[in-house]
GROMACS .gro file of C-alpha atoms in nm:
model
  450
    1MET     CA    1   2.161   5.138   4.820
    2GLN     CA    2   1.979   5.406   5.024
    3THR     CA    3   2.116   5.744   4.928
    4THR     CA    4   1.920   5.977   5.174
    5LEU     CA    5   1.864   5.976   5.528
    6LYS     CA    6   1.587   5.806   5.706
    7ALA     CA    7   1.467   5.902   6.061
    8GLY     CA    8   1.204   5.791   6.328
    9SER     CA    9   1.117   5.886   6.667
   10ALA     CA   10   0.900   5.743   6.950
   11SER     CA   11   0.859   5.751   7.316
   12ALA     CA   12   0.788   5.490   7.598
   13ASN     CA   13   0.612   5.575   7.924
   14ILE     CA   14   0.857   5.507   8.210
   15THR     CA   15   0.638   5.640   8.497
   16PRO     CA   16   0.681   5.427   8.812
   17PRO     CA   17   0.391   5.335   9.048
   18LEU     CA   18   0.293   5.564   9.331
   19GLY     CA   19   0.489   5.484   9.648
   20THR     CA   20   0.816   5.479   9.483
   21ARG     CA   21   1.118   5.667   9.622
   22ILE     CA   22   1.197   5.983   9.471
   23PRO     CA   23   1.579   6.096   9.481
   24GLY     CA   24   1.749   6.429   9.478
   25GLY     CA   25   1.673   6.558   9.834
   26PHE     CA   26   1.907   6.394  10.070
   27ARG     CA   27   1.613   6.206  10.243
   28PRO     CA   28   1.356   5.963  10.105
   29ARG     CA   29   1.046   6.114   9.962
   30TYR     CA   30   0.762   5.907   9.820
   31ALA     CA   31   0.564   5.940   9.516
   32GLU     CA   32   0.212   6.049   9.609
   33ASN     CA   33   0.090   6.186   9.279
   34VAL     CA   34   0.179   6.234   8.909
   35ASP     CA   35   0.211   6.592   8.783
   36ASP     CA   36   0.315   6.453   8.444
   37GLU     CA   37   0.431   6.133   8.315
   38LEU     CA   38   0.790   6.028   8.265
   39PHE     CA   39   0.913   5.910   7.934
   40ALA     CA   40   1.207   5.755   7.742
   41LYS     CA   41   1.224   5.954   7.411
   42ALA     CA   42   1.422   5.819   7.115
   43VAL     CA   43   1.532   5.941   6.782
   44VAL     CA   44   1.689   5.701   6.530
   45ILE     CA   45   1.884   5.818   6.232
   46ASP     CA   46   1.980   5.595   5.936
   47ASN     CA   47   2.194   5.689   5.633
   48GLY     CA   48   2.177   5.343   5.461
   49THR     CA   49   2.513   5.207   5.615
   50THR     CA   50   2.504   5.331   5.970
   51ARG     CA   51   2.222   5.361   6.213
   52ILE     CA   52   2.243   5.602   6.527
   53ALA     CA   53   1.998   5.596   6.812
   54ILE     CA   54   1.969   5.850   7.092
   55VAL     CA   55   1.740   5.817   7.393
   56THR     CA   56   1.672   6.060   7.658
   57CYS     CA   57   1.497   5.955   7.982
   58ASP     CA   58   1.310   6.149   8.241
   59LEU     CA   59   1.529   6.035   8.529
   60ILE     CA   60   1.775   6.186   8.761
   61ALA     CA   61   2.066   5.975   8.617
   62ILE     CA   62   2.140   5.670   8.404
   63PRO     CA   63   2.362   5.406   8.598
   64GLU     CA   64   2.577   5.218   8.352
   65LYS     CA   65   2.406   4.891   8.435
   66ILE     CA   66   2.073   5.051   8.314
   67ALA     CA   67   2.221   5.188   8.003
   68ASP     CA   68   2.412   4.862   7.920
   69ALA     CA   69   2.102   4.646   7.970
   70ALA     CA   70   1.914   4.876   7.748
   71LYS     CA   71   2.186   4.870   7.484
   72ALA     CA   72   2.221   4.513   7.483
   73ARG     CA   73   1.838   4.474   7.390
   74ILE     CA   74   1.865   4.741   7.131
   75ALA     CA   75   2.147   4.557   6.970
   76ASP     CA   76   1.960   4.227   6.996
   77ARG     CA   77   1.626   4.368   6.856
   78CYS     CA   78   1.739   4.656   6.643
   79ASP     CA   79   2.087   4.561   6.529
   80ILE     CA   80   2.234   4.895   6.654
   81PRO     CA   81   2.571   4.845   6.833
   82ALA     CA   82   2.633   4.999   7.166
   83ALA     CA   83   2.882   5.257   7.032
   84HIS     CA   84   2.602   5.396   6.812
   85VAL     CA   85   2.339   5.423   7.090
   86MET     CA   86   2.340   5.707   7.349
   87VAL     CA   87   2.115   5.680   7.661
   88ASN     CA   88   2.110   5.985   7.884
   89ALA     CA   89   1.905   6.121   8.167
   90THR     CA   90   1.752   6.479   8.201
   91HIS     CA   91   1.813   6.509   8.577
   92THR     CA   92   1.466   6.572   8.692
   93HIS     CA   93   1.464   6.563   9.071
   94THR     CA   94   1.108   6.433   9.078
   95ALA     CA   95   1.151   6.084   8.913
   96VAL     CA   96   1.267   5.745   9.071
   97ALA     CA   97   1.540   5.626   9.257
   98ILE     CA   98   1.763   5.464   9.003
   99SER     CA   99   2.057   5.381   9.234
  100ASP     CA  100   2.172   5.417   9.609
  101LEU     CA  101   2.225   5.792   9.619
  102LEU     CA  102   2.251   6.037   9.900
  103GLY     CA  103   2.026   5.886  10.150
  104VAL     CA  104   1.781   5.726   9.904
  105ASP     CA  105   1.791   5.370   9.834
  106GLU     CA  106   1.751   5.216   9.475
  107ASP     CA  107   1.419   5.097   9.353
  108THR     CA  108   1.555   4.761   9.218
  109GLU     CA  109   1.224   4.656   9.069
  110TYR     CA  110   1.210   4.966   8.855
  111THR     CA  111   1.582   4.944   8.742
  112GLU     CA  112   1.529   4.594   8.620
  113TRP     CA  113   1.217   4.704   8.434
  114VAL     CA  114   1.312   5.042   8.277
  115PRO     CA  115   1.590   4.920   8.026
  116LEU     CA  116   1.315   4.736   7.850
  117LYS     CA  117   1.113   5.036   7.812
  118ILE     CA  118   1.420   5.229   7.697
  119ALA     CA  119   1.484   4.973   7.430
  120ASP     CA  120   1.120   4.978   7.332
  121ALA     CA  121   1.139   5.358   7.257
  122VAL     CA  122   1.432   5.283   7.007
  123GLU     CA  123   1.241   4.983   6.844
  124LEU     CA  124   0.946   5.178   6.810
  125ALA     CA  125   1.141   5.455   6.648
  126VAL     CA  126   1.299   5.209   6.409
  127TRP     CA  127   0.949   5.118   6.301
  128GLN     CA  128   0.874   5.477   6.212
  129LEU     CA  129   1.177   5.530   5.995
  130LYS     CA  130   1.106   5.741   5.692
  131PRO     CA  131   1.287   5.954   5.456
  132ALA     CA  132   1.411   6.263   5.632
  133ARG     CA  133   1.638   6.567   5.642
  134VAL     CA  134   1.830   6.709   5.939
  135GLY     CA  135   1.930   7.056   6.034
  136PHE     CA  136   2.149   7.209   6.306
  137ALA     CA  137   2.162   7.556   6.478
  138SER     CA  138   2.328   7.727   6.773
  139VAL     CA  139   2.238   8.060   6.952
  140ASP     CA  140   2.328   8.209   7.290
  141GLU     CA  141   2.073   8.254   7.571
  142GLU     CA  142   2.241   8.457   7.852
  143ARG     CA  143   1.947   8.558   8.062
  144ILE     CA  144   1.816   8.262   8.237
  145THR     CA  145   2.116   8.062   8.381
  146PHE     CA  146   2.350   8.154   8.672
  147ASN     CA  147   2.643   8.005   8.836
  148ARG     CA  148   2.532   7.850   9.179
  149ARG     CA  149   2.878   7.820   9.328
  150TRP     CA  150   2.985   8.138   9.518
  151HIS     CA  151   3.292   8.275   9.692
  152MET     CA  152   3.199   8.390  10.049
  153LYS     CA  153   3.350   8.645  10.272
  154ASP     CA  154   3.473   8.372  10.494
  155GLY     CA  155   3.689   8.229  10.240
  156THR     CA  156   3.477   7.928  10.166
  157VAL     CA  157   3.282   7.835   9.855
  158ARG     CA  158   2.905   7.750   9.896
  159PHE     CA  159   2.653   7.628   9.651
  160ASN     CA  160   2.304   7.779   9.658
  161PRO     CA  161   2.420   8.035   9.916
  162GLY     CA  162   2.109   8.245   9.935
  163ILE     CA  163   1.980   8.534   9.742
  164GLU     CA  164   2.136   8.861   9.819
  165ASN     CA  165   2.329   8.691  10.108
  166PRO     CA  166   2.543   8.975  10.253
  167ASN     CA  167   2.840   8.746  10.270
  168LEU     CA  168   2.850   8.684   9.892
  169VAL     CA  169   3.172   8.781   9.705
  170LYS     CA  170   3.143   8.642   9.347
  171PRO     CA  171   3.063   8.336   9.165
  172THR     CA  172   3.336   8.073   9.113
  173GLY     CA  173   3.287   8.076   8.743
  174THR     CA  174   3.068   8.151   8.431
  175ILE     CA  175   2.787   8.003   8.254
  176ASP     CA  176   2.757   7.854   7.904
  177PRO     CA  177   2.485   8.032   7.720
  178GLU     CA  178   2.483   7.812   7.402
  179VAL     CA  179   2.165   7.654   7.286
  180ALA     CA  180   2.256   7.382   7.044
  181MET     CA  181   1.973   7.246   6.822
  182MET     CA  182   1.894   6.958   6.591
  183TYR     CA  183   1.582   6.936   6.393
  184VAL     CA  184   1.453   6.625   6.209
  185GLU     CA  185   1.162   6.632   5.961
  186ALA     CA  186   1.013   6.422   5.679
  187THR     CA  187   1.135   6.500   5.324
  188ASP     CA  188   0.807   6.432   5.158
  189ASP     CA  189   0.593   6.677   5.354
  190GLY     CA  190   0.798   6.835   5.607
  191THR     CA  191   0.619   6.654   5.900
  192PRO     CA  192   0.805   6.726   6.223
  193ILE     CA  193   0.991   6.407   6.344
  194SER     CA  194   1.208   6.543   6.639
  195ALA     CA  195   1.340   6.864   6.787
  196VAL     CA  196   1.664   6.831   7.004
  197ALA     CA  197   1.809   7.104   7.230
  198ASN     CA  198   2.106   7.106   7.446
  199PHE     CA  199   2.152   7.354   7.729
  200SER     CA  200   2.333   7.406   8.051
  201LEU     CA  201   2.061   7.410   8.316
  202HIS     CA  202   2.057   7.172   8.599
  203TYR     CA  203   1.683   7.168   8.636
  204ILE     CA  204   1.411   7.412   8.748
  205GLY     CA  205   1.198   7.238   9.001
  206THR     CA  206   0.833   7.179   9.053
  207ASP     CA  207   0.557   7.257   9.308
  208ASN     CA  208   0.542   6.915   9.486
  209GLY     CA  209   0.837   6.714   9.571
  210ASN     CA  210   0.617   6.412   9.631
  211ALA     CA  211   0.475   6.432   9.277
  212LEU     CA  212   0.632   6.257   8.989
  213SER     CA  213   0.738   6.513   8.707
  214ALA     CA  214   0.978   6.543   8.421
  215ASP     CA  215   1.038   6.912   8.519
  216TYR     CA  216   1.109   7.174   8.259
  217PHE     CA  217   1.243   6.884   8.030
  218GLY     CA  218   0.885   6.769   8.000
  219HIS     CA  219   0.741   7.108   7.953
  220PHE     CA  220   0.981   7.152   7.668
  221ASP     CA  221   0.862   6.853   7.492
  222ARG     CA  222   0.491   6.949   7.546
  223LEU     CA  223   0.547   7.299   7.412
  224MET     CA  224   0.724   7.176   7.094
  225ARG     CA  225   0.430   6.933   7.030
  226HIS     CA  226   0.187   7.241   7.067
  227TYR     CA  227   0.405   7.441   6.827
  228LEU     CA  228   0.496   7.166   6.567
  229GLY     CA  229   0.234   6.892   6.626
  230ASP     CA  230   0.222   6.557   6.813
  231THR     CA  231   0.441   6.392   6.556
  232CYS     CA  232   0.734   6.589   6.696
  233ILE     CA  233   0.920   6.386   6.958
  234SER     CA  234   1.135   6.665   7.157
  235LEU     CA  235   1.452   6.587   7.356
  236LEU     CA  236   1.610   6.860   7.600
  237TRP     CA  237   1.964   6.740   7.671
  238ASN     CA  238   2.125   6.864   7.982
  239ALA     CA  239   2.485   7.005   7.891
  240ALA     CA  240   2.764   7.088   8.116
  241SER     CA  241   2.546   7.228   8.415
  242GLY     CA  242   2.713   7.079   8.718
  243GLN     CA  243   2.695   7.410   8.905
  244ILE     CA  244   2.431   7.596   8.681
  245ASN     CA  245   2.088   7.684   8.773
  246ASN     CA  246   1.802   7.925   8.733
  247THR     CA  247   1.850   8.129   9.042
  248ASP     CA  248   2.046   8.465   9.040
  249PHE     CA  249   2.191   8.468   9.388
  250SER     CA  250   2.318   8.833   9.320
  251GLY     CA  251   1.949   8.936   9.318
  252ARG     CA  252   1.972   9.123   9.002
  253THR     CA  253   1.742   8.894   8.827
  254LYS     CA  254   1.435   8.833   9.039
  255TRP     CA  255   1.169   8.589   8.896
  256THR     CA  256   0.807   8.624   8.994
  257ALA     CA  257   0.711   8.272   8.915
  258SER     CA  258   0.826   7.946   9.066
  259GLY     CA  259   0.774   7.578   9.034
  260HIS     CA  260   0.596   7.452   8.725
  261GLN     CA  261   0.497   7.807   8.616
  262GLN     CA  262   0.870   7.902   8.602
  263ALA     CA  263   0.942   7.569   8.447
  264VAL     CA  264   0.712   7.641   8.157
  265LYS     CA  265   0.837   7.994   8.126
  266MET     CA  266   1.199   7.868   8.086
  267ALA     CA  267   1.114   7.586   7.856
  268ASN     CA  268   0.919   7.845   7.656
  269VAL     CA  269   1.242   8.048   7.618
  270LEU     CA  270   1.432   7.745   7.465
  271ALA     CA  271   1.123   7.652   7.249
  272GLY     CA  272   1.101   8.010   7.119
  273HIS     CA  273   1.458   8.003   7.009
  274PHE     CA  274   1.396   7.673   6.841
  275ILE     CA  275   1.099   7.784   6.652
  276VAL     CA  276   1.302   8.085   6.507
  277GLU     CA  277   1.619   7.875   6.424
  278LYS     CA  278   1.413   7.618   6.247
  279GLN     CA  279   1.310   7.866   6.001
  280LEU     CA  280   1.670   7.942   5.918
  281MET     CA  281   1.838   7.592   5.926
  282GLU     CA  282   2.015   7.437   5.641
  283MET     CA  283   1.858   7.089   5.609
  284HIS     CA  284   2.061   6.781   5.503
  285GLU     CA  285   1.931   6.486   5.305
  286THR     CA  286   2.251   6.300   5.356
  287LEU     CA  287   2.498   6.282   5.644
  288ASP     CA  288   2.799   6.090   5.751
  289LEU     CA  289   2.713   5.882   6.068
  290SER     CA  290   2.964   5.734   6.326
  291GLY     CA  291   2.984   5.646   6.690
  292ASP     CA  292   3.289   5.566   6.900
  293LEU     CA  293   3.266   5.459   7.266
  294ALA     CA  294   3.579   5.457   7.482
  295THR     CA  295   3.661   5.387   7.858
  296LEU     CA  296   3.745   5.648   8.097
  297THR     CA  297   3.961   5.516   8.374
  298PHE     CA  298   3.974   5.735   8.693
  299GLN     CA  299   4.068   5.725   9.059
  300ARG     CA  300   3.771   5.747   9.292
  301LYS     CA  301   3.810   5.986   9.606
  302GLU     CA  302   4.008   5.818   9.882
  303ILE     CA  303   3.828   5.714  10.196
  304THR     CA  304   4.093   5.687  10.486
  305ALA     CA  305   4.069   5.460  10.794
  306GLU     CA  306   4.017   5.788  10.996
  307ASP     CA  307   3.713   5.872  10.776
  308LEU     CA  308   3.565   5.541  10.842
  309GLU     CA  309   3.615   5.588  11.214
  310VAL     CA  310   3.443   5.928  11.204
  311ALA     CA  311   3.158   5.769  10.998
  312GLU     CA  312   3.099   5.506  11.267
  313GLN     CA  313   3.096   5.785  11.543
  314VAL     CA  314   2.850   5.986  11.338
  315LEU     CA  315   2.608   5.689  11.281
  316SER     CA  316   2.634   5.578  11.646
  317VAL     CA  317   2.431   5.885  11.766
  318PRO     CA  318   2.087   6.007  11.667
  319GLN     CA  319   2.049   6.160  11.328
  320GLY     CA  320   2.149   6.524  11.313
  321THR     CA  321   2.308   6.541  11.656
  322TYR     CA  322   2.682   6.470  11.585
  323ASP     CA  323   2.880   6.797  11.640
  324ALA     CA  324   3.222   6.696  11.737
  325TYR     CA  325   3.378   6.895  11.436
  326GLU     CA  326   3.456   7.246  11.333
  327THR     CA  327   3.597   7.156  10.999
  328GLY     CA  328   3.540   6.850  10.772
  329PRO     CA  329   3.479   6.624  10.955
  330PHE     CA  330   3.612   6.391  10.673
  331SER     CA  331   3.958   6.401  10.517
  332TRP     CA  332   3.825   6.490  10.164
  333VAL     CA  333   3.613   6.797  10.271
  334VAL     CA  334   3.792   7.129  10.153
  335GLY     CA  335   3.649   7.460  10.295
  336GLU     CA  336   3.289   7.468  10.400
  337PRO     CA  337   3.229   7.180  10.649
  338ILE     CA  338   2.942   6.944  10.576
  339PRO     CA  339   2.621   7.074  10.761
  340GLN     CA  340   2.532   6.888  11.086
  341ALA     CA  341   2.191   6.783  10.939
  342LEU     CA  342   2.371   6.605  10.653
  343VAL     CA  343   2.680   6.465  10.802
  344ASP     CA  344   2.511   6.116  10.855
  345VAL     CA  345   2.437   6.102  10.486
  346TYR     CA  346   2.808   6.150  10.399
  347ALA     CA  347   2.891   5.891  10.678
  348HIS     CA  348   2.698   5.637  10.493
  349GLU     CA  349   2.851   5.734  10.159
  350CYS     CA  350   3.200   5.705  10.320
  351GLN     CA  351   3.097   5.333  10.405
  352ARG     CA  352   2.977   5.277  10.044
  353LEU     CA  353   3.273   5.428   9.865
  354ALA     CA  354   3.518   5.239  10.083
  355LYS     CA  355   3.381   4.910   9.934
  356LEU     CA  356   3.439   5.024   9.587
  357PRO     CA  357   3.765   4.984   9.379
  358THR     CA  358   3.999   5.271   9.413
  359GLN     CA  359   4.036   5.267   9.021
  360MET     CA  360   3.709   5.280   8.827
  361THR     CA  361   3.586   5.312   8.483
  362ALA     CA  362   3.295   5.489   8.288
  363PRO     CA  363   3.203   5.518   7.926
  364VAL     CA  364   3.285   5.826   7.706
  365GLN     CA  365   3.107   5.860   7.372
  366VAL     CA  366   3.136   6.064   7.056
  367ILE     CA  367   2.883   6.039   6.789
  368ARG     CA  368   2.918   6.226   6.447
  369LEU     CA  369   2.640   6.360   6.254
  370GLY     CA  370   2.791   6.515   5.951
  371GLU     CA  371   2.966   6.842   6.077
  372ALA     CA  372   2.792   6.808   6.406
  373ALA     CA  373   2.898   6.591   6.700
  374ILE     CA  374   2.754   6.449   7.030
  375VAL     CA  375   2.992   6.425   7.313
  376ALA     CA  376   2.829   6.213   7.576
  377LEU     CA  377   2.979   6.210   7.938
  378PRO     CA  378   2.881   5.991   8.230
  379GLY     CA  379   2.798   6.250   8.505
  380GLU     CA  380   2.737   6.598   8.611
  381VAL     CA  381   2.990   6.804   8.425
  382PHE     CA  382   3.114   7.136   8.545
  383VAL     CA  383   3.055   7.436   8.282
  384GLU     CA  384   3.416   7.512   8.248
  385THR     CA  385   3.479   7.150   8.131
  386GLY     CA  386   3.201   7.154   7.867
  387MET     CA  387   3.321   7.489   7.720
  388ASN     CA  388   3.686   7.364   7.707
  389ILE     CA  389   3.581   7.052   7.525
  390LYS     CA  390   3.370   7.250   7.273
  391SER     CA  391   3.642   7.510   7.222
  392LYS     CA  392   3.877   7.235   7.094
  393SER     CA  393   3.632   7.055   6.879
  394ASP     CA  394   3.593   7.090   6.517
  395ALA     CA  395   3.239   7.000   6.508
  396ASN     CA  396   2.957   7.245   6.433
  397PRO     CA  397   2.766   7.238   6.664
  398THR     CA  398   2.908   7.022   6.951
  399PHE     CA  399   2.640   6.880   7.172
  400LEU     CA  400   2.784   6.844   7.505
  401VAL     CA  401   2.548   6.589   7.678
  402SER     CA  402   2.578   6.508   8.049
  403LEU     CA  403   2.451   6.207   8.248
  404ALA     CA  404   2.490   5.984   7.959
  405ASN     CA  405   2.546   5.607   7.931
  406GLY     CA  406   2.654   5.588   8.301
  407TYR     CA  407   2.675   5.781   8.625
  408ILE     CA  408   2.980   5.875   8.835
  409GLY     CA  409   2.826   6.188   8.993
  410TYR     CA  410   2.972   6.520   8.977
  411ILE     CA  411   3.293   6.540   8.766
  412CYS     CA  412   3.453   6.852   8.943
  413THR     CA  413   3.748   7.029   8.817
  414ASP     CA  414   4.082   6.996   8.999
  415LYS     CA  415   4.045   7.353   9.122
  416ALA     CA  416   3.712   7.281   9.279
  417LEU     CA  417   3.848   6.974   9.450
  418THR     CA  418   4.158   7.105   9.587
  419GLN     CA  419   4.088   7.479   9.646
  420GLU     CA  420   3.729   7.547   9.652
  421GLY     CA  421   3.537   7.255   9.797
  422GLY     CA  422   3.159   7.281   9.847
  423TYR     CA  423   2.870   7.032   9.806
  424GLU     CA  424   2.961   6.912   9.459
  425THR     CA  425   3.301   6.795   9.567
  426TRP     CA  426   3.183   6.593   9.875
  427ALA     CA  427   3.269   6.230   9.830
  428ALA     CA  428   2.964   6.001   9.751
  429LYS     CA  429   2.826   5.793   9.477
  430SER     CA  430   2.701   6.136   9.349
  431SER     CA  431   3.070   6.267   9.338
  432LEU     CA  432   3.307   5.969   9.287
  433PRO     CA  433   3.605   6.119   9.064
  434ALA     CA  434   3.920   6.230   9.241
  435VAL     CA  435   4.172   6.490   9.115
  436GLY     CA  436   4.297   6.441   8.764
  437THR     CA  437   3.981   6.307   8.612
  438VAL     CA  438   3.893   6.605   8.408
  439PRO     CA  439   4.220   6.638   8.234
  440THR     CA  440   4.212   6.263   8.151
  441MET     CA  441   3.858   6.300   8.032
  442GLU     CA  442   3.923   6.597   7.807
  443THR     CA  443   4.218   6.408   7.652
  444LEU     CA  444   4.001   6.117   7.597
  445VAL     CA  445   3.722   6.315   7.431
  446ALA     CA  446   3.975   6.500   7.215
  447SER     CA  447   4.101   6.166   7.077
  448LEU     CA  448   3.751   6.056   6.995
  449LEU     CA  449   3.671   6.381   6.815
  450ASN     CA  450   3.979   6.411   6.613
   0.00000   0.00000   0.00000
């Protein structure tokens, strides 16, 4: 019987053809160029009795149908059960439309094809399995992330409110500075197999919204290859970053770079931490491995008959001209009204949500790697939720991975939904869960961890 670990890594190119729709900007953009290719990157770890596969995709999100299709093929071709496979997205905003989201329609040809490539990455990693050792580390990096949700003098909460806006009061919350890391190398000669980092930072951005790019997540992979060699497949997992970005709206931290230049700088900060911690890690040649998958049942946001009437009125006039409101204009809007330029987008979202079941489900997963654990959640998790889950975990470290195995949008805290409002809370396929979802999810995660 195998007594030591084996591990392998591989990647599969998932770049779509030019002309594809790019999500993440409320209106369709179309790919005119490729700044850098998109990949599905996989690491497989095997202890002789259990095999775990983790796959990170350069996409804005992973709808459950994509994850499930990929997992079914992985189970068939690699004999790895779904509970032992995590598929997550980085959240790059310069990829491809994987669902009907905020004014951008799904590229159905792509979503039928990409599960095959995700599965390919895992199968190729299986072929690369070799004796390996694994190490973990965690450090804090407090200088490069900021909470983008701010209390304003008019009593509302706004996201991305403008740098040094005179109406700023204070951020609604904190950041999570933890950089959790996992390093995998061959036991015979120390050849790097994979470097995995986990950090709460939504994304950075690029220079051209019409050029496909993996954003700073891709730069991290290329930097780690530069430092450790091309055998090292590097994954950067987005942690609980629902309201965390790289812009200091107080104005105290002023960046001189932007776009790809800034993305490289921030990726290098994380890569630098990794190179240092790699020297100090305790490496393990044996690990207990396990994976558990559970179903989160939650209520979606309610769309009332009045909401649908307003939606019809909004969509009956030219885009951007509906102005018959001072608040809302929908029942689920708290605080800051939806901007006039975007109200038609949310009118469409009202109509979409009204057709969905009022009670919905999504996957929640915990993977154990010795003393470490991966908590994989199906959306954009607020930083408070991630920190709360980690504070109650006995794992060291706990990797909190957002946008994994499914996508239900922003998973907002009850306080955000009932008292604060703001963009992240607005009802859409990008923000499905209603009040009560976070406590239910935290309880479910705790049951899986313990």
